[in-house]
Coordinates of C-alpha atoms in Angstrom, one line a residue:
D2 CA 9.9 57.0 -3.9
Y3 CA 11.7 57.5 -6.8
T4 CA 13.2 60.3 -9.1
V5 CA 14.0 60.5 -13.0
K6 CA 16.9 62.8 -13.9
D7 CA 19.3 62.7 -16.9
R8 CA 18.2 59.5 -17.9
T9 CA 18.4 58.1 -14.2
L10 CA 15.8 56.5 -12.3
E11 CA 16.7 56.4 -8.5
F12 CA 14.4 54.8 -6.1
L13 CA 14.2 54.2 -2.7
Q14 CA 11.0 52.1 -0.6
K15 CA 11.2 51.1 3.0
T16 CA 8.9 48.6 4.6
D17 CA 5.6 50.0 6.1
G18 CA 2.0 48.7 6.5
I19 CA 1.8 47.7 2.9
N20 CA 5.2 47.3 1.4
L21 CA 7.1 44.1 3.0
C22 CA 10.5 44.8 1.3
N23 CA 13.4 47.4 1.4
S24 CA 14.6 48.2 -2.0
S25 CA 16.9 50.9 -3.4
G26 CA 19.2 51.4 -6.7
L27 CA 20.0 53.3 -9.6
I28 CA 19.0 52.5 -13.3
V29 CA 21.0 54.6 -15.9
F30 CA 19.6 54.5 -19.5
G31 CA 21.8 55.1 -22.7
D32 CA 23.7 53.2 -25.1
V33 CA 24.9 51.1 -22.2
M34 CA 22.1 50.1 -19.7
S35 CA 23.5 50.0 -16.2
V36 CA 22.0 48.9 -12.8
K37 CA 24.1 50.4 -10.0
E38 CA 23.8 49.6 -6.2
F39 CA 20.5 47.5 -6.6
N40 CA 19.3 46.1 -3.4
V41 CA 16.1 44.3 -2.3
S42 CA 15.9 42.9 1.2
K43 CA 13.2 41.1 3.3
D44 CA 13.7 39.7 6.7
K45 CA 17.4 38.0 6.6
A46 CA 17.3 37.4 2.7
S47 CA 18.7 40.0 0.5
L48 CA 19.7 40.6 -3.2
D49 CA 22.4 43.0 -4.6
L50 CA 22.9 43.5 -8.2
R51 CA 25.1 45.4 -10.5
M52 CA 24.8 44.9 -14.3
D53 CA 26.1 46.6 -17.7
F54 CA 24.2 45.7 -20.8
S55 CA 24.7 46.8 -24.0
K56 CA 23.9 45.3 -27.5
G57 CA 25.7 41.8 -27.5
F58 CA 27.9 42.5 -24.5
V59 CA 26.9 41.8 -20.5
N60 CA 28.8 42.4 -17.4
L61 CA 26.9 41.3 -14.2
G62 CA 27.4 40.6 -10.9
M63 CA 24.7 39.2 -8.6
K64 CA 24.7 38.2 -4.8
I65 CA 21.9 36.6 -3.2
S66 CA 21.8 36.0 0.6
N67 CA 19.6 33.5 2.8
I68 CA 17.4 32.9 0.0
D69 CA 14.8 29.9 0.1
W70 CA 15.3 27.2 -2.0
R71 CA 11.6 26.7 -2.8
F72 CA 11.4 30.4 -3.8
I73 CA 14.0 29.5 -6.4
S74 CA 12.3 26.5 -7.7
D75 CA 8.9 28.5 -8.1
V76 CA 10.7 31.4 -10.0
L77 CA 12.5 28.8 -12.5
S78 CA 9.3 26.5 -12.7
L79 CA 11.6 23.5 -11.2
P80 CA 10.4 20.7 -8.9
S81 CA 11.0 21.3 -5.5
V82 CA 13.8 18.9 -4.7
L83 CA 15.8 21.2 -2.5
E84 CA 14.9 22.7 1.0
G85 CA 16.7 25.0 3.3
N86 CA 18.5 28.1 2.6
A87 CA 21.4 29.2 0.4
D88 CA 23.9 32.2 -0.5
I89 CA 24.5 32.6 -4.3
N90 CA 26.9 34.4 -6.0
V91 CA 27.0 35.0 -10.1
S92 CA 29.3 36.8 -12.3
L93 CA 29.3 36.9 -16.0
S94 CA 31.0 39.2 -18.4
G95 CA 31.8 39.3 -22.2
N96 CA 29.6 38.6 -25.2
I97 CA 26.3 37.5 -24.6
S98 CA 26.8 34.5 -27.2
R99 CA 29.7 33.2 -25.0
P100 CA 30.2 35.0 -21.7
D101 CA 32.7 34.0 -19.1
G102 CA 32.0 33.9 -15.6
S103 CA 31.4 31.7 -12.3
M104 CA 29.0 31.0 -9.7
S105 CA 29.2 29.6 -6.1
I106 CA 26.5 28.3 -3.9
T107 CA 26.8 27.5 -0.1
S108 CA 24.4 26.2 2.3
T109 CA 24.7 24.9 5.6
T110 CA 21.4 23.4 6.7
G111 CA 18.8 21.6 4.5
S112 CA 17.7 18.5 2.4
V113 CA 18.0 17.2 -1.3
I114 CA 15.3 14.7 -1.9
S115 CA 14.3 14.6 1.6
V116 CA 18.0 13.7 2.5
P117 CA 19.4 16.1 4.8
Y118 CA 22.7 17.8 4.8
D119 CA 25.0 20.0 6.8
N120 CA 27.2 21.3 4.1
F121 CA 26.3 22.1 0.4
N122 CA 29.1 23.7 -1.8
V123 CA 28.9 24.5 -5.6
E124 CA 31.8 26.1 -7.5
V125 CA 31.2 26.4 -11.3
D126 CA 33.1 28.5 -13.9
F127 CA 31.9 29.4 -17.4
S128 CA 33.8 29.7 -20.5
D129 CA 33.5 28.7 -24.5
N130 CA 29.6 28.0 -23.7
Y131 CA 30.8 25.3 -21.0
A132 CA 30.0 24.9 -17.6
H133 CA 33.1 23.7 -15.7
I134 CA 32.3 22.2 -12.3
K135 CA 35.2 22.6 -10.3
E136 CA 33.2 21.0 -7.3
I137 CA 29.9 19.9 -6.1
A138 CA 30.4 18.6 -2.5
V139 CA 27.1 17.8 -0.5
S140 CA 27.6 16.1 2.8
K141 CA 26.0 15.0 6.3
R142 CA 28.6 14.3 9.2
N143 CA 29.6 10.9 9.7
E144 CA 26.7 9.5 7.2
I145 CA 26.7 10.5 3.6
S146 CA 28.8 12.3 1.2
I147 CA 28.4 13.3 -2.5
F148 CA 31.0 14.7 -4.8
A149 CA 30.8 15.6 -8.6
R150 CA 33.1 17.5 -11.1
G151 CA 33.2 17.8 -15.0
D152 CA 32.1 19.8 -18.0
F153 CA 29.0 20.2 -19.9
P154 CA 27.6 22.5 -22.7
L155 CA 25.8 25.6 -21.3
W156 CA 24.9 28.4 -24.0
F157 CA 22.6 31.5 -23.6
D158 CA 22.3 32.0 -27.6
K159 CA 19.2 30.0 -28.9
T160 CA 20.7 30.1 -32.4
L161 CA 23.6 27.8 -31.0
S162 CA 21.4 24.9 -29.7
E163 CA 21.8 22.6 -32.7
K164 CA 25.6 22.8 -32.4
M165 CA 25.9 22.9 -28.8
R166 CA 23.7 19.6 -28.4
K167 CA 26.4 17.5 -30.2
K168 CA 29.0 18.8 -27.9
P169 CA 30.5 16.3 -25.6
I170 CA 29.6 15.7 -21.8
N171 CA 31.8 14.6 -19.3
V172 CA 30.9 14.5 -15.5
V173 CA 31.9 12.2 -12.7
Y174 CA 30.4 11.8 -9.3
E175 CA 30.8 9.6 -6.2
I176 CA 28.0 9.0 -3.5
E177 CA 29.2 7.2 -0.3
D178 CA 26.8 6.4 2.5
R179 CA 28.6 5.0 5.7
K180 CA 25.5 3.8 7.5
L181 CA 22.8 3.2 4.6
S182 CA 21.0 6.3 5.8
I183 CA 19.7 7.5 2.5
L184 CA 17.4 4.4 2.7
R185 CA 15.7 5.6 5.9
Y186 CA 15.5 9.2 4.8
L187 CA 14.1 8.2 1.3
S188 CA 11.8 6.0 2.9
R189 CA 10.5 8.3 5.4
G190 CA 11.6 5.9 8.4
Y191 CA 9.9 2.8 7.0
V192 CA 13.2 1.3 6.3
G193 CA 15.7 1.5 9.4
P194 CA 19.2 0.7 8.5
C195 CA 21.3 -1.2 11.4
S196 CA 24.4 -1.4 9.5
G197 CA 26.1 -1.3 6.3
K198 CA 27.8 0.9 3.8
M199 CA 27.0 2.0 0.2
L200 CA 29.5 3.5 -2.4
L201 CA 28.4 4.4 -5.8
K202 CA 30.8 5.8 -8.3
G203 CA 29.8 6.8 -11.9
S204 CA 29.8 9.1 -15.0
F205 CA 27.7 10.9 -17.7
G206 CA 29.1 11.2 -20.9
G207 CA 28.1 11.3 -24.7
T208 CA 26.0 14.3 -25.8
Y209 CA 22.6 15.9 -25.2
E210 CA 21.1 13.9 -27.8
K211 CA 22.6 10.6 -26.4
I212 CA 23.8 10.3 -22.8
I213 CA 25.8 7.6 -21.9
N214 CA 26.1 6.4 -18.4
N215 CA 28.9 4.2 -16.7
G216 CA 29.1 3.4 -12.9
R217 CA 29.3 0.8 -10.2
L218 CA 27.1 0.5 -7.0
L219 CA 28.6 -1.6 -4.1
V220 CA 26.6 -2.2 -0.7
T221 CA 28.1 -4.4 2.0
G222 CA 27.0 -5.5 5.2
G223 CA 23.5 -4.1 4.9
S224 CA 20.8 -5.1 7.7
F225 CA 17.4 -3.1 7.9
K226 CA 14.5 -3.2 10.3
T227 CA 11.2 -3.1 8.4
K228 CA 7.9 -4.7 8.6
N229 CA 10.1 -7.8 7.6
Y230 CA 13.5 -7.7 9.1
I231 CA 16.2 -7.8 6.2
K232 CA 19.8 -8.4 7.0
D233 CA 23.1 -9.6 5.4
M234 CA 22.5 -7.3 2.2
S235 CA 25.2 -7.4 -0.4
V236 CA 24.9 -5.6 -3.6
E237 CA 27.2 -5.0 -6.7
I238 CA 25.8 -3.3 -9.6
S239 CA 27.8 -2.1 -12.9
L240 CA 26.6 0.5 -15.2
I241 CA 28.3 0.3 -18.6
E242 CA 27.2 2.3 -21.9
N243 CA 23.6 2.9 -20.4
L244 CA 23.5 -0.8 -19.2
I245 CA 22.7 -1.4 -15.5
K246 CA 23.9 -5.0 -14.8
I247 CA 23.2 -6.8 -11.5
D248 CA 26.3 -8.7 -10.8
K249 CA 24.9 -9.3 -7.1
F250 CA 21.9 -8.5 -5.3
N251 CA 21.0 -10.5 -2.3
F252 CA 19.9 -10.4 1.3
K253 CA 17.9 -12.6 3.9
S254 CA 14.4 -12.3 5.5
G255 CA 14.0 -15.0 8.2
A256 CA 16.4 -18.2 7.5
G257 CA 16.0 -17.9 3.8
K258 CA 17.9 -15.4 1.3
L259 CA 16.7 -13.7 -2.0
N260 CA 18.8 -13.3 -4.8
I261 CA 18.3 -10.8 -7.9
Y262 CA 19.7 -11.0 -11.0
G263 CA 19.5 -9.1 -14.3
Q264 CA 19.8 -5.8 -16.3
L265 CA 18.2 -2.7 -17.2
E266 CA 18.9 -0.7 -20.4
L267 CA 18.8 3.2 -20.1
D268 CA 17.5 5.5 -22.7
N269 CA 19.6 8.7 -21.3
F270 CA 18.2 8.5 -17.7
N271 CA 14.9 6.9 -18.6
I272 CA 14.5 2.8 -18.4
K273 CA 14.1 1.4 -22.0
D274 CA 14.0 -2.2 -21.0
F275 CA 14.7 -4.6 -18.3
D276 CA 15.0 -8.4 -17.6
I277 CA 15.1 -9.3 -13.9
R278 CA 14.9 -12.6 -12.1
L279 CA 14.1 -13.0 -8.3
V280 CA 15.1 -16.3 -7.0
T281 CA 14.8 -17.8 -3.4
D282 CA 16.9 -20.3 -1.9
D283 CA 15.9 -23.7 -0.5
K284 CA 14.7 -22.2 2.9
G285 CA 12.3 -20.0 1.4
F286 CA 12.0 -16.3 1.8
F287 CA 9.8 -14.8 4.8
L288 CA 7.2 -12.2 4.1
R289 CA 4.8 -10.7 6.2
V290 CA 2.0 -8.6 4.6
P291 CA 0.4 -5.8 6.8
Q292 CA -2.2 -5.3 4.1
L293 CA -3.6 -8.5 4.9
P294 CA -4.3 -8.7 8.8
I295 CA -5.8 -12.0 9.9
P296 CA -9.1 -11.0 12.4
G297 CA -8.7 -11.3 15.9
V298 CA -11.3 -12.0 18.4
I299 CA -12.6 -8.6 18.3
G300 CA -13.2 -8.7 14.7
S301 CA -11.5 -5.2 14.3
K302 CA -8.1 -4.3 12.8
T303 CA -7.5 -2.2 16.0
F304 CA -6.9 -5.2 18.1
L305 CA -5.2 -7.4 15.4
R306 CA -1.8 -8.9 16.4
D307 CA -1.3 -10.9 13.2
Y308 CA -0.6 -10.7 10.0
S309 CA -0.6 -12.8 6.8
A310 CA 3.1 -14.2 6.7
G311 CA 4.8 -17.1 5.3
E312 CA 7.9 -18.5 3.9
L313 CA 7.9 -18.4 0.2
N314 CA 9.8 -20.1 -2.2
F315 CA 9.7 -18.7 -5.8
D316 CA 11.4 -18.2 -9.2
V317 CA 10.0 -15.1 -10.9
R318 CA 11.3 -12.9 -13.9
V319 CA 10.0 -9.6 -14.9
Q320 CA 11.0 -8.5 -18.1
G321 CA 9.9 -6.1 -21.2
T322 CA 9.2 -2.1 -21.0
P323 CA 8.1 0.1 -18.3
V324 CA 4.8 0.4 -20.4
K325 CA 4.3 -3.3 -21.0
P326 CA 6.1 -5.7 -18.6
K327 CA 5.7 -9.3 -18.5
V328 CA 5.5 -11.2 -14.9
F329 CA 6.1 -15.2 -15.1
G330 CA 7.3 -18.0 -13.0
S331 CA 6.0 -19.8 -9.8
I332 CA 5.4 -19.2 -6.3
L333 CA 5.4 -22.0 -3.4
L334 CA 3.6 -21.2 -0.3
E335 CA 5.0 -23.0 2.9
N336 CA 4.4 -22.6 6.5
T337 CA 2.0 -19.8 5.4
R338 CA -0.9 -18.2 7.3
F339 CA -3.0 -15.9 5.3
T340 CA -6.6 -14.1 4.6
F341 CA -8.5 -12.3 1.7
P342 CA -9.7 -10.0 1.1
G343 CA -7.2 -7.7 3.1
D344 CA -7.5 -4.1 4.2
A345 CA -8.5 -2.4 1.2
N346 CA -8.6 1.0 3.2
D347 CA -4.9 0.8 3.8
E348 CA -3.0 3.3 1.8
S349 CA 0.5 1.3 2.3
L350 CA -1.3 -1.3 -0.1
D351 CA -1.0 1.4 -2.9
F352 CA 1.7 0.7 -5.7
F353 CA 1.8 1.2 -9.5
I354 CA 1.3 -1.8 -11.5
P355 CA 0.8 -0.9 -15.5
E356 CA -2.3 -1.8 -16.7
N357 CA -0.8 -3.8 -19.6
T358 CA 1.4 -5.8 -17.3
Q359 CA 1.3 -9.3 -18.4
F360 CA 0.8 -12.3 -15.9
D361 CA 1.7 -15.9 -16.4
L362 CA 2.2 -17.1 -12.6
K363 CA 1.5 -20.4 -10.9
L364 CA 0.8 -20.5 -7.0
I365 CA 1.4 -23.8 -5.4
T366 CA 0.7 -24.5 -1.6
A367 CA 3.0 -26.8 0.1
K368 CA 3.0 -27.9 3.8
N369 CA 1.4 -25.9 6.4
T370 CA -0.5 -23.6 4.4
R371 CA -3.4 -22.2 6.2
F372 CA -6.3 -19.8 4.9
E373 CA -8.4 -17.7 7.8
N374 CA -11.1 -15.3 7.7
S375 CA -13.9 -14.7 10.0
F376 CA -15.9 -17.9 9.0
V377 CA -13.2 -20.4 7.9
Y378 CA -10.0 -21.9 9.3
A379 CA -8.5 -24.5 7.0
L380 CA -5.2 -26.1 5.9
I381 CA -5.3 -26.0 2.1
N382 CA -3.4 -27.8 -1.0
G383 CA -3.7 -27.0 -4.6
F384 CA -2.5 -24.6 -7.0
L385 CA -3.7 -21.5 -9.2
Y386 CA -2.4 -20.3 -12.5
I387 CA -2.9 -16.5 -12.9
R388 CA -2.6 -15.3 -16.6
G389 CA -3.5 -12.3 -18.9
P390 CA -3.0 -8.5 -18.5
Y391 CA -3.4 -6.8 -15.2
N392 CA -6.7 -5.5 -16.0
N393 CA -8.3 -8.6 -17.4
L394 CA -6.6 -11.4 -15.2
R395 CA -7.8 -15.1 -15.9
T396 CA -7.3 -17.9 -13.3
N397 CA -7.3 -21.6 -13.3
G398 CA -6.7 -23.8 -10.4
I399 CA -7.9 -26.3 -7.6
V400 CA -7.6 -25.7 -4.1
E401 CA -8.5 -28.6 -1.7
T402 CA -8.5 -29.2 2.1
S403 CA -9.6 -31.9 4.5
T404 CA -8.7 -29.8 7.9
G405 CA -10.2 -26.9 9.1
R406 CA -13.2 -25.2 10.6
I407 CA -16.4 -23.6 9.0
D408 CA -18.5 -21.2 11.3
Y409 CA -22.3 -21.3 10.3
L410 CA -25.5 -21.1 12.4
G411 CA -23.5 -20.5 15.5
L412 CA -21.8 -23.8 15.3
G413 CA -18.4 -24.8 14.3
F414 CA -18.4 -27.3 11.4
N415 CA -15.1 -29.6 11.2
I416 CA -14.2 -29.7 7.7
L417 CA -14.0 -33.1 6.2
N418 CA -13.1 -32.1 2.7
A419 CA -13.7 -29.2 0.5
K420 CA -12.5 -28.4 -3.0
L421 CA -12.4 -25.1 -4.8
E422 CA -12.1 -25.1 -8.6
I423 CA -11.3 -22.0 -10.7
I424 CA -12.3 -22.4 -14.4
N425 CA -11.4 -20.0 -16.9
A426 CA -13.9 -19.5 -19.9
A427 CA -14.5 -17.4 -22.7
D428 CA -17.0 -15.4 -20.5
G429 CA -14.7 -14.9 -17.5
N430 CA -13.7 -17.1 -14.2
H431 CA -16.2 -19.6 -13.1
V432 CA -15.7 -21.0 -9.5
Y433 CA -17.2 -24.0 -8.4
I434 CA -17.1 -25.3 -4.7
A435 CA -17.8 -28.7 -3.0
A436 CA -17.8 -29.4 0.6
E437 CA -18.3 -31.5 3.5
G438 CA -18.1 -31.1 7.2
E439 CA -19.7 -32.2 10.6
T440 CA -20.3 -30.7 14.1
T441 CA -21.4 -32.4 17.4
I442 CA -24.6 -31.2 18.9
F443 CA -26.2 -31.9 22.4
S444 CA -29.5 -32.3 23.8
N445 CA -31.3 -29.8 25.8
A446 CA -30.5 -32.0 28.9
G447 CA -26.9 -32.0 27.8
N448 CA -26.7 -35.7 28.3
E449 CA -26.9 -36.9 24.7
S450 CA -24.7 -36.0 21.7
E451 CA -25.3 -36.4 17.9
T452 CA -22.9 -35.8 14.7
I453 CA -24.5 -33.5 12.2
K454 CA -23.0 -33.2 8.8
L455 CA -23.1 -30.1 6.2
I456 CA -22.9 -31.3 2.7
V457 CA -22.4 -28.9 -0.3
D458 CA -22.7 -30.5 -3.6
R459 CA -20.5 -29.4 -6.6
S460 CA -22.1 -26.0 -7.6
E461 CA -21.0 -22.7 -9.1
L462 CA -20.5 -20.4 -6.6
S463 CA -22.5 -17.7 -8.0
N464 CA -25.6 -19.8 -8.5
I465 CA -26.2 -22.4 -5.3
S466 CA -29.4 -23.8 -5.2
Q467 CA -31.3 -24.8 -2.1
D468 CA -30.8 -28.4 -3.4
S469 CA -27.3 -28.1 -3.2
V470 CA -26.8 -27.9 0.5
R471 CA -28.0 -30.7 2.7
F472 CA -27.5 -31.5 6.4
S473 CA -27.5 -35.2 7.9
S474 CA -27.3 -37.1 10.8
K475 CA -24.3 -39.5 11.2
D476 CA -25.9 -41.2 14.0
N477 CA -29.1 -41.6 12.2
P478 CA -28.7 -42.1 8.4
S479 CA -32.3 -42.1 7.9
M480 CA -33.0 -38.5 9.0
N481 CA -33.8 -36.2 6.3
S482 CA -32.0 -32.9 5.8
R483 CA -35.1 -30.7 7.2
K484 CA -34.9 -32.6 10.3
A485 CA -31.0 -32.4 10.9
L486 CA -31.3 -28.6 9.8
E487 CA -34.0 -28.2 12.7
K488 CA -31.4 -30.1 15.2
I489 CA -29.0 -27.5 14.6
T490 CA -31.5 -24.5 14.7
R491 CA -32.5 -26.2 18.0
T492 CA -29.3 -26.4 19.5
E493 CA -28.1 -22.6 18.6
R494 CA -31.4 -21.2 19.9
D495 CA -32.1 -23.8 22.7
V496 CA -35.7 -24.1 21.6
K497 CA -38.1 -26.4 23.5
A498 CA -40.3 -27.6 20.5
D499 CA -41.6 -30.9 19.5
I500 CA -39.5 -32.8 17.0
K501 CA -42.7 -34.0 15.3
D502 CA -43.0 -30.1 14.0
V503 CA -40.2 -30.8 11.8
E504 CA -42.4 -32.3 9.2
N505 CA -44.1 -28.9 8.7
M506 CA -40.9 -26.9 7.9
S507 CA -41.5 -25.2 4.5
D508 CA -39.5 -24.6 1.2
F509 CA -39.5 -20.8 2.5
N510 CA -37.4 -22.1 5.4
M511 CA -35.0 -24.1 3.4
K512 CA -34.4 -21.1 1.1
Q513 CA -33.7 -18.8 4.0
R514 CA -30.9 -21.1 5.3
V515 CA -29.5 -21.2 1.8
F516 CA -29.5 -17.6 1.4
R517 CA -27.8 -17.2 4.7
L518 CA -25.3 -19.8 3.9
I519 CA -24.4 -18.1 0.7
D520 CA -24.6 -14.2 2.4
Q521 CA -22.4 -15.4 5.4
T522 CA -19.9 -17.6 3.6
F523 CA -19.3 -15.8 0.2
A524 CA -21.3 -12.3 0.1
T525 CA -20.1 -11.0 3.4
P526 CA -16.3 -11.1 2.8
F527 CA -16.9 -9.0 -0.3
T528 CA -19.5 -6.8 1.0
K529 CA -17.0 -6.0 3.7
M530 CA -14.1 -5.2 1.0
I531 CA -16.4 -2.7 -0.8
L532 CA -17.6 -0.9 2.3
R533 CA -14.1 -0.5 3.7
K534 CA -13.2 1.2 0.4
T535 CA -15.6 4.1 1.5
R536 CA -13.6 4.6 4.7
L537 CA -16.5 5.3 6.8
I538 CA -16.5 1.8 8.4
D539 CA -13.6 -0.7 9.3
D540 CA -15.5 -3.9 9.2
F541 CA -19.0 -5.8 8.6
R542 CA -20.4 -8.7 9.9
V543 CA -23.4 -11.0 9.8
S544 CA -25.0 -12.9 12.4
Y545 CA -28.3 -14.6 13.3
V546 CA -30.7 -14.1 16.2
Q547 CA -34.0 -16.2 15.4
T548 CA -37.1 -16.5 17.6
A549 CA -38.5 -20.0 18.3
D550 CA -41.1 -19.8 16.0
D551 CA -39.4 -18.9 12.7
V552 CA -38.4 -22.6 11.4
C553 CA -41.9 -24.0 11.5
V554 CA -44.3 -21.1 10.6
A555 CA -44.8 -20.4 6.9
K556 CA -43.7 -17.1 5.9
D557 CA -44.7 -15.1 2.5
Q558 CA -41.8 -15.4 0.4
T559 CA -40.6 -12.0 0.0
F560 CA -37.1 -10.8 0.3
V561 CA -37.7 -8.8 3.5
N562 CA -38.6 -12.0 5.1
L563 CA -35.8 -13.6 4.1
L564 CA -34.0 -11.5 6.3
L565 CA -35.9 -12.0 9.5
G566 CA -33.6 -13.0 12.4
T567 CA -30.5 -11.7 10.4
K568 CA -28.4 -9.2 12.4
Y569 CA -26.2 -6.7 10.2
S570 CA -23.1 -5.1 12.0
A571 CA -20.9 -2.2 11.0
E572 CA -17.8 -1.3 13.0
K573 CA -15.6 1.8 13.3
N574 CA -12.0 2.2 15.0
L575 CA -12.1 5.7 16.6
T576 CA -8.8 5.7 18.1
N577 CA -6.2 2.8 18.9
Q578 CA -8.3 2.0 22.0
I579 CA -12.0 2.8 21.4
F580 CA -14.0 0.8 19.1
L581 CA -17.7 1.8 18.0
G582 CA -20.2 -0.5 16.4
Y583 CA -23.6 -0.4 15.2
S584 CA -26.1 -3.1 14.3
I585 CA -29.5 -3.8 13.0
T586 CA -31.6 -6.7 13.5
F587 CA -34.6 -7.7 11.3
D588 CA -37.6 -9.2 13.8
E589 CA -41.1 -9.6 13.7
L590 CA -43.5 -8.7 16.3
D591 CA -47.4 -9.3 15.7
K592 CA -46.7 -10.2 12.1
K593 CA -45.1 -6.7 11.5
L594 CA -41.5 -6.0 10.9
D595 CA -39.6 -4.7 13.7
L596 CA -36.3 -3.3 13.5
H597 CA -33.8 -3.4 16.5
H598 CA -30.9 -0.7 16.4
E599 CA -28.1 -1.2 19.0
I600 CA -24.9 1.0 19.6
G601 CA -21.8 -0.8 21.2
I602 CA -18.6 0.4 22.3
I603 CA -15.3 -1.4 23.3
Y604 CA -12.8 0.3 25.6
K605 CA -9.5 -1.5 25.5
L606 CA -8.1 -1.2 29.0
T607 CA -5.2 -3.8 28.6
N608 CA -4.1 -6.2 26.1
N609 CA -6.8 -8.8 27.0
L610 CA -9.1 -6.5 29.3
F611 CA -12.2 -4.5 27.6
L612 CA -14.7 -2.4 29.0
I613 CA -17.8 -3.1 26.8
G614 CA -21.1 -1.5 26.4
N615 CA -24.4 -2.1 24.6
Y616 CA -27.0 0.6 24.2
E617 CA -30.3 -0.6 22.3
L618 CA -32.6 2.2 21.1
E619 CA -36.1 1.8 22.0
S620 CA -38.5 0.1 19.4
I621 CA -41.4 2.0 18.1
E622 CA -43.8 -0.6 19.1
R623 CA -42.4 -0.8 22.8
F624 CA -43.2 -4.6 23.1
R625 CA -40.5 -5.2 25.4
Q626 CA -37.5 -3.5 27.4
P627 CA -34.4 -2.6 25.2
D628 CA -31.1 -4.5 26.3
R629 CA -28.6 -2.2 27.8
R630 CA -25.3 -3.4 29.3
L631 CA -22.1 -2.4 30.8
M632 CA -19.5 -5.1 31.5
L633 CA -15.9 -5.9 31.6
Q634 CA -14.7 -8.7 29.7
Y635 CA -11.3 -10.6 29.9
Q636 CA -10.3 -12.3 26.7
I637 CA -7.9 -15.2 26.2
H638 CA -6.0 -15.7 22.8
F639 CA -4.9 -19.1 21.9

């Protein structure tokens, strides 16, 4: 409701089914416009305003109670860095070009950039187009205290902008953290400080056109619990005329220590350029990488209990500008166990690297460096050069191994020697591989053994021919590759076929073996990485379940027939205890393609005990009973 009388507007509104606020007040129009007894309230929040305004002059008093910080941020189009409620008092009087006044802000519960406080107090006076900070005090009891005071230009008349931007700024501040709690709050619990103190003292000077920063940061006795345990952190950083100098920055992880040196130059509050060096001591720096989980016996990250980790010795330098930094140096891997590719679906892997970042790194493997994935376990030695822009990296190097295992055709081949060469050419990276391994097989009766060798002649990884993959018998050197391959497939399938039929193995069968070698050893890991990016599955595997007739019977050389006997499995973790899988097997019945579909579920009862169920869907042709099982399985991890 409102009334207008004698150039006076009076209004009164109460909450009802439509209006959510109470409001009342008087507005008098004349040579001086006056707002009297103006009040708006909703729940516990309220606004009281009085104001007299005439040409060039203002007299204002405003009191806001229990206002939400987020509402203020939305009204002023500011970032929402504050949370909680506050009481605000503002008064201004005098010429609009240079009013005098004051402002006070108090809040008892809230947060600044996710850092909580239990006391927030601001006292500011305004005069001569300057804001004089009497006090800014923010604190959380027994943890954090922030204090600031000083002066900076603040004007309301736009015609004064050019003049006031050249006026001096003088603000000093101090931040003390008695328990390094700020790191816990800013990392949202990822970093758990155990002990330590931080003290930051600094100042802003200069003008708006060129702000000058000075200060000093000290951290002593810092210890943290993260994915990697960090302890004995010590930091001394100085800030002199926009130059941040890292005088001391070191901490331990494992037995080794990481030292960081260098400097960063600021342009106002932005980083202009930097030159930082990261160096480990002789003991190396222990690093665990959760984004590279090493597969366990189940083949799913739900049950993983180990991650890629090792002791790194490195001397790396990062310098340049934020838009085009350069990273160069050397990294030595010791006592390291790692896998690749990793969990591309892990969001914690996300971090920002500018596309124009230039790399010039040398990676060197030293003692006890092991590589593992679902098919290979090997101790490796060698080096890699990584050069070029981040969006077009080029690699050169050689990695060799003489110890390890390759899983192929259901058997484990012990590596005798293997070499991976990466050569950078004008048309991109070319990868060449050569390998030799052996396995021991037994006759059906189990009383005779024979050693079969797997040989991969040096070939480009993307173009391995069937002639490059050979098998031989260590006990019978005159045995040809086909006979040796037949011995392996007989062992895997326990087939009772006469050895004389080996001579009938067709070129198609050899092509099928080579196809599977490439598929299992090289294609599957990359397929797994790509499928994980879809977030529909967590793992992807390939295995083989051939029938006894497949080796010696000639096939039509079609792509589908190359897949006969191949089983593809996709897996998904529903919860931390329930694991669901689906597989499809390419089979042949009565010279027709027959697909076997199977659904599996694993329920983790304890760390080593699992309830496993397999349910095979009925085949359309119904030549046999579907395989359906429910069992308990106890697994031992070595």
